[in-house]
Amino acid sequence: MTDLANPPTSTSAEVSGVTAGPTGQSRSGMTADALRAAVSDHLLYSIARPPAVLTPEHYYRALSLAVRDRMQKRWMATTQDWLDRSAKVTCYLSAEFLMGPQLGNNLLNLGIEDEARTALAGLGQDLDVILDCEGEPGLGNGGLGRLAACYLDSLATLERPSIGYGIRYEFGIFSQEIVDGWQVEKTDNWLVRGNPWEIDKPDASYLVSWGGHTEAYEDVTGRLRVRWVPQRVFQGVSYDTPVQGYGVNTCNTLTLWSARAVESFALEAFNTGDFYRAVDEEVVSETVSKVLYPNDEPEAGKRLRLLQQYFFVTCSLQDVLNIHTQRAGLPLSALPDKWAIQLNDTHPSIAVAELMRLLIDDHQLPWEQAWNLTVRTFGYTNHTLLPEALETWPLAMFSEALPRHLELIYEINDRFLEEVRARFPGDEERVARMSLIGEDGGRSVRMAHLATVGSHAVNGVAALHSELLKSSVLKDFYEMWPQRFGNVTNGVTPRRFLALSNPGLRGLLDQTIGTGWLTDLERLHGLESFVDDPAFRQRWRDVKRVNKSRLAEFIHSATGIECSPAWMFDVQVKRIHEYKRQHLMALHIITLYHRLKTSPGLTVPPRVFLFGGKAAPGYFVAKRIIKLITAVGETINADPDVNRCLKVVFLPNFNVKNAHLVYPAADLSEQISTAGKEASGTGNMKFMINGAVTIGTLDGANVEIRREAGAENFFLFGLTEGEVERVKADGYRPLNHVESDAELAAVLELIARGEFTGGDPEVLRPIVDNLIHHDPFLALADYRSYVDCQEQVSRAWLDSDAWSRMSILNTARSGMFSSDRAIAEYCDDIWGVGPMPVAF
Ligand SMILES: *Cc1c(COP(=O)(O)O)cnc(C)c1O
């Protein structure tokens, strides 16, 4: 919650009026001297350790607090400003924010990296060592959560007033260890060392109800109303983190909610002498924000997950209404003029019913007005076409948990289906398909339908994805409301994914085209005039080489494997999933192994095959795919016949922190999902910006990456989305490919006979069986095309000047993949939120 939810205690003049004097300087001075004094101050007053026992970790915390101090006035001025000016604010509702380490990014955005380095050097410390002390706040699974974080960075940098709302999970995404080649999950107790970036607001909280039943009653005016009598009430407490824009004063807020017991309810039990029930109540309440759920697992029956979603949505909406009516004193009718609320996938889509409940039950608005305000306020971003990933909740469970919301959803549905019948008379099949209530299998609430019906704008996250939404999963809705549908291709922030993580390239860019690219990534086009300059190409290669050495060192420390930076780094890092087809990349590696073993004189251009990514703990096949990769790696890395030109690495625990090392070091970016399955991808963009050349299918944003880079600078293979659908419709038989392709048969036979598992055929049998008999994502159908395309890659690599050309042109043409471009589109086309420079 922003401070606006609290009674105002100062005017903006007072807020920005804190000035010099020793205290003011040590809290806000931006020079190296001021920073050094501030760190010393915090070591004494906040860390409270005598000099003799100080560790780099202590310096990390002291510096972080000093940096946070420097954002504080900008932060308060930003919040105060949008209230004073009654600006429209974007709320980005997301169950995940994968923020990554904060210190380096905040130094960058504040423009005080050099000052901080000097300040620490003056204290005998190395900034790089201090930066490395920061852990990963792993409050997301992967792409979706990282997208939310990139969007916050761009919103602040583009000076758009905004709040990110999410959940402060006590345990983030598990950390991954590899033991005997298998993934082992360890709990991620990220808060145990404290979090210097957040500020808790224990005085500011909202009540959250759950379960129980509803009652009809007549209010004092004689109107029939509904009251929700919950079974349980707890509260959400806010923890706020500043989100500093780059090179601007704007500092926005990320509000994460943490669940707590409500004292008064616990007291009730105390009073009746039931001490243990009171304590139990507290434990149960606090469970709500305990742990982030890994995705790609069967969701059915996960009551706690639904509770988490409702929990953060109701706290966020109550906060918005509180600021709007109490702090700003505005009428509810102005809600859509002052707030744009974006639903990041369906996880927050209960917000549609919750806002209706707040407006109708708490604020006594009539239905039609409440509905009009709701639809005008919400926008919905869809993130998946996989039918198994579309969220639904079993009706019985939903009704038990949120009885009032189910009533409201029924009413929304009745009115909506009436509209459908009026538009498409007699088409009852369409009515059943579009209903918010699914009747297939057990009855369920379809969250994507609720989000679509309750939003004025619906978008996919890449051009192809948005088209497929309109022609497949949301086709009926598109036919009903074509004007609601649009596309906003994802983007990534060039601050974190270029400036911060690729200092070598940053320096080369600054010298070559100036520094403007940091906030106007299209300026990278300026590189195109240098592609034919041999000296520039050499500097380009030197930068890549340094990045590869840096990653090789990290790989060695994490896995013990030695990799030469002279080799091609061929990289696939992302969550492990069958549709992303890490196993297809493994089949290529085994193909090369097979060739080298059967033709002793053969050489292939040397490559490091690097994988990273977590598998959902309950996703059986994904975990076997990790085992396949590590088993192939152990065999190859130890075999002198092949390890002279092949190395296979599985880098454990891929996260934002080590992503900083991976993307800048890649030569080849593997984006090989089955066409039509990856909504967009953002990893593909991070690779491109950092000069990797892509081998990929026509899927997600790869389509746009290839269009921008030029077909000659992209390695394309595989079936198109239309071909995939046709193959499936014709009755796909993977065995046909095995029977007609001797090399593929030999590769599968190697796995099946236990070549990589010490002769044990059982360990990897499920993968082989799955491929031969099911192959739901057509890995075998694309195998030959992929392996042939990799031949072209190998040939291209041998001409290092030609390769450098491709690499430079990929970076030069990556401008549209900045999250600044994406956020500008959201602001213009969906949110209607303009820039609001903050006076400071
Ligand atoms: C960008 C990113 C992702 C998303 O990668 P995709 O290749 O788009 O699936 C996942 N995890 C982390 C840590 C990332 O930085």
mmCIF file of N, CA, C and O and ligand atoms in Angstrom, residues 98 136 141-144 146-147 492 497 573-575 579-580 654-660 663 670-671 678 680-687, ligand 1:
data_model
loop_
_atom_site.group_PDB
_atom_site.id
_atom_site.type_symbol
_atom_site.label_atom_id
_atom_site.label_comp_id
_atom_site.label_asym_id
_atom_site.label_seq_id
_atom_site.Cartn_x
_atom_site.Cartn_y
_atom_site.Cartn_z
ATOM 1 N N LEU A 98 9.349 -11.327 -10.397
ATOM 2 C CA LEU A 98 10.685 -11.921 -10.304
ATOM 3 C C LEU A 98 11.709 -10.807 -10.471
ATOM 4 O O LEU A 98 12.261 -10.592 -11.551
ATOM 5 N N GLU A 136 18.691 -13.875 -4.351
ATOM 6 C CA GLU A 136 17.635 -13.725 -5.343
ATOM 7 C C GLU A 136 16.285 -13.686 -4.639
ATOM 8 O O GLU A 136 15.919 -14.641 -3.956
ATOM 9 N N ASN A 141 8.043 -17.737 -11.074
ATOM 10 C CA ASN A 141 8.468 -19.001 -11.677
ATOM 11 C C ASN A 141 9.440 -18.801 -12.826
ATOM 12 O O ASN A 141 10.340 -19.604 -13.033
ATOM 13 N N GLY A 142 9.220 -17.763 -13.619
ATOM 14 C CA GLY A 142 10.026 -17.596 -14.832
ATOM 15 C C GLY A 142 9.559 -16.381 -15.604
ATOM 16 O O GLY A 142 9.437 -15.287 -15.042
ATOM 17 N N GLY A 143 9.258 -16.587 -16.878
ATOM 18 C CA GLY A 143 8.978 -15.486 -17.795
ATOM 19 C C GLY A 143 7.895 -14.520 -17.330
ATOM 20 O O GLY A 143 8.069 -13.309 -17.402
ATOM 21 N N LEU A 144 6.774 -15.048 -16.846
ATOM 22 C CA LEU A 144 5.652 -14.180 -16.485
ATOM 23 C C LEU A 144 6.018 -13.232 -15.338
ATOM 24 O O LEU A 144 5.697 -12.040 -15.370
ATOM 25 N N ARG A 146 9.099 -12.389 -14.438
ATOM 26 C CA ARG A 146 10.168 -11.491 -14.866
ATOM 27 C C ARG A 146 9.598 -10.368 -15.738
ATOM 28 O O ARG A 146 10.034 -9.229 -15.670
ATOM 29 N N LEU A 147 8.591 -10.688 -16.553
ATOM 30 C CA LEU A 147 7.936 -9.670 -17.379
ATOM 31 C C LEU A 147 7.370 -8.564 -16.485
ATOM 32 O O LEU A 147 7.538 -7.370 -16.758
ATOM 33 N N VAL A 492 11.793 -6.582 -22.778
ATOM 34 C CA VAL A 492 12.651 -6.732 -21.598
ATOM 35 C C VAL A 492 13.389 -5.417 -21.366
ATOM 36 O O VAL A 492 13.613 -4.637 -22.296
ATOM 37 N N PHE A 497 19.090 -5.989 -18.519
ATOM 38 C CA PHE A 497 19.567 -7.080 -19.372
ATOM 39 C C PHE A 497 20.607 -6.656 -20.399
ATOM 40 O O PHE A 497 21.053 -7.470 -21.186
ATOM 41 N N VAL A 573 18.258 -21.766 -21.804
ATOM 42 C CA VAL A 573 17.913 -21.558 -20.392
ATOM 43 C C VAL A 573 16.474 -21.077 -20.314
ATOM 44 O O VAL A 573 16.100 -20.090 -20.940
ATOM 45 N N LYS A 574 15.666 -21.783 -19.560
ATOM 46 C CA LYS A 574 14.240 -21.462 -19.372
ATOM 47 C C LYS A 574 13.655 -22.596 -18.554
ATOM 48 O O LYS A 574 14.327 -23.609 -18.324
ATOM 49 N N ARG A 575 12.432 -22.432 -18.058
ATOM 50 C CA ARG A 575 11.821 -23.549 -17.338
ATOM 51 C C ARG A 575 11.848 -24.809 -18.204
ATOM 52 O O ARG A 575 11.755 -24.735 -19.434
ATOM 53 N N TYR A 579 6.945 -28.702 -23.978
ATOM 54 C CA TYR A 579 6.671 -27.865 -25.151
ATOM 55 C C TYR A 579 7.882 -27.018 -25.534
ATOM 56 O O TYR A 579 8.034 -26.632 -26.695
ATOM 57 N N LYS A 580 8.756 -26.729 -24.575
ATOM 58 C CA LYS A 580 9.964 -25.948 -24.879
ATOM 59 C C LYS A 580 11.048 -26.836 -25.511
ATOM 60 O O LYS A 580 11.989 -26.345 -26.111
ATOM 61 N N PHE A 654 18.936 -22.002 -12.263
ATOM 62 C CA PHE A 654 18.834 -20.830 -13.131
ATOM 63 C C PHE A 654 17.884 -19.814 -12.511
ATOM 64 O O PHE A 654 16.746 -20.126 -12.159
ATOM 65 N N ASN A 655 18.364 -18.593 -12.355
ATOM 66 C CA ASN A 655 17.537 -17.522 -11.794
ATOM 67 C C ASN A 655 18.015 -16.190 -12.376
ATOM 68 O O ASN A 655 18.910 -16.174 -13.235
ATOM 69 N N VAL A 656 17.424 -15.093 -11.953
ATOM 70 C CA VAL A 656 17.785 -13.807 -12.553
ATOM 71 C C VAL A 656 19.258 -13.484 -12.280
ATOM 72 O O VAL A 656 19.976 -12.983 -13.144
ATOM 73 N N LYS A 657 19.701 -13.820 -11.075
ATOM 74 C CA LYS A 657 21.078 -13.479 -10.718
ATOM 75 C C LYS A 657 22.074 -14.153 -11.660
ATOM 76 O O LYS A 657 22.976 -13.495 -12.191
ATOM 77 N N ASN A 658 21.918 -15.467 -11.902
ATOM 78 C CA ASN A 658 22.901 -16.055 -12.812
ATOM 79 C C ASN A 658 22.545 -15.861 -14.285
ATOM 80 O O ASN A 658 23.401 -15.989 -15.161
ATOM 81 N N ALA A 659 21.286 -15.465 -14.546
ATOM 82 C CA ALA A 659 20.917 -15.071 -15.913
ATOM 83 C C ALA A 659 21.784 -13.896 -16.378
ATOM 84 O O ALA A 659 22.099 -13.774 -17.559
ATOM 85 N N HIS A 660 22.172 -13.054 -15.419
ATOM 86 C CA HIS A 660 23.038 -11.914 -15.752
ATOM 87 C C HIS A 660 24.336 -12.386 -16.405
ATOM 88 O O HIS A 660 24.939 -11.665 -17.200
ATOM 89 N N TYR A 663 23.022 -14.788 -20.407
ATOM 90 C CA TYR A 663 22.599 -14.191 -21.686
ATOM 91 C C TYR A 663 23.751 -13.483 -22.415
ATOM 92 O O TYR A 663 23.913 -13.651 -23.625
ATOM 93 N N GLU A 670 18.819 -20.901 -28.180
ATOM 94 C CA GLU A 670 17.924 -22.001 -28.575
ATOM 95 C C GLU A 670 16.485 -21.645 -28.196
ATOM 96 O O GLU A 670 16.136 -21.566 -27.016
ATOM 97 N N GLN A 671 15.642 -21.445 -29.196
ATOM 98 C CA GLN A 671 14.222 -21.083 -28.987
ATOM 99 C C GLN A 671 13.397 -22.051 -29.822
ATOM 100 O O GLN A 671 12.877 -21.699 -30.870
ATOM 101 N N GLU A 678 4.561 -21.537 -27.440
ATOM 102 C CA GLU A 678 5.188 -20.507 -26.608
ATOM 103 C C GLU A 678 4.473 -19.190 -26.908
ATOM 104 O O GLU A 678 4.505 -18.713 -28.040
ATOM 105 N N SER A 680 5.079 -16.027 -26.097
ATOM 106 C CA SER A 680 5.989 -15.012 -26.612
ATOM 107 C C SER A 680 7.437 -15.446 -26.410
ATOM 108 O O SER A 680 8.214 -15.593 -27.340
ATOM 109 N N GLY A 681 7.748 -15.712 -25.129
ATOM 110 C CA GLY A 681 9.142 -15.845 -24.754
ATOM 111 C C GLY A 681 9.683 -14.451 -24.504
ATOM 112 O O GLY A 681 9.266 -13.467 -25.136
ATOM 113 N N THR A 682 10.575 -14.336 -23.524
ATOM 114 C CA THR A 682 11.312 -13.099 -23.323
ATOM 115 C C THR A 682 12.801 -13.409 -23.254
ATOM 116 O O THR A 682 13.626 -12.534 -23.531
ATOM 117 N N GLY A 683 13.124 -14.661 -22.919
ATOM 118 C CA GLY A 683 14.523 -15.079 -22.948
ATOM 119 C C GLY A 683 15.083 -14.855 -24.350
ATOM 120 O O GLY A 683 16.207 -14.355 -24.519
ATOM 121 N N ASN A 684 14.297 -15.200 -25.367
ATOM 122 C CA ASN A 684 14.725 -15.007 -26.753
ATOM 123 C C ASN A 684 15.156 -13.556 -27.004
ATOM 124 O O ASN A 684 16.123 -13.297 -27.720
ATOM 125 N N MET A 685 14.456 -12.602 -26.386
ATOM 126 C CA MET A 685 14.787 -11.180 -26.566
ATOM 127 C C MET A 685 16.081 -10.813 -25.844
ATOM 128 O O MET A 685 16.900 -10.035 -26.355
ATOM 129 N N LYS A 686 16.250 -11.360 -24.628
ATOM 130 C CA LYS A 686 17.469 -11.055 -23.862
ATOM 131 C C LYS A 686 18.701 -11.546 -24.613
ATOM 132 O O LYS A 686 19.730 -10.869 -24.655
ATOM 133 N N PHE A 687 18.595 -12.733 -25.206
ATOM 134 C CA PHE A 687 19.704 -13.248 -26.016
ATOM 135 C C PHE A 687 19.997 -12.327 -27.200
ATOM 136 O O PHE A 687 21.139 -11.987 -27.482
HETATM 137 C C1 LIG B 1 13.725 -14.267 -18.962
HETATM 138 C C2 LIG B 1 13.681 -15.327 -17.947
HETATM 139 C C3 LIG B 1 12.827 -16.423 -18.129
HETATM 140 C C4 LIG B 1 11.956 -16.587 -19.351
HETATM 141 O O1 LIG B 1 12.662 -17.309 -20.334
HETATM 142 P P1 LIG B 1 11.915 -17.881 -21.642
HETATM 143 O O2 LIG B 1 13.058 -18.333 -22.473
HETATM 144 O O3 LIG B 1 11.174 -16.753 -22.258
HETATM 145 O O4 LIG B 1 11.031 -18.982 -21.188
HETATM 146 C C5 LIG B 1 12.815 -17.402 -17.157
HETATM 147 N N1 LIG B 1 13.578 -17.311 -16.058
HETATM 148 C C6 LIG B 1 14.427 -16.280 -15.859
HETATM 149 C C7 LIG B 1 15.265 -16.253 -14.629
HETATM 150 C C8 LIG B 1 14.487 -15.246 -16.791
HETATM 151 O O5 LIG B 1 15.318 -14.211 -16.564
#
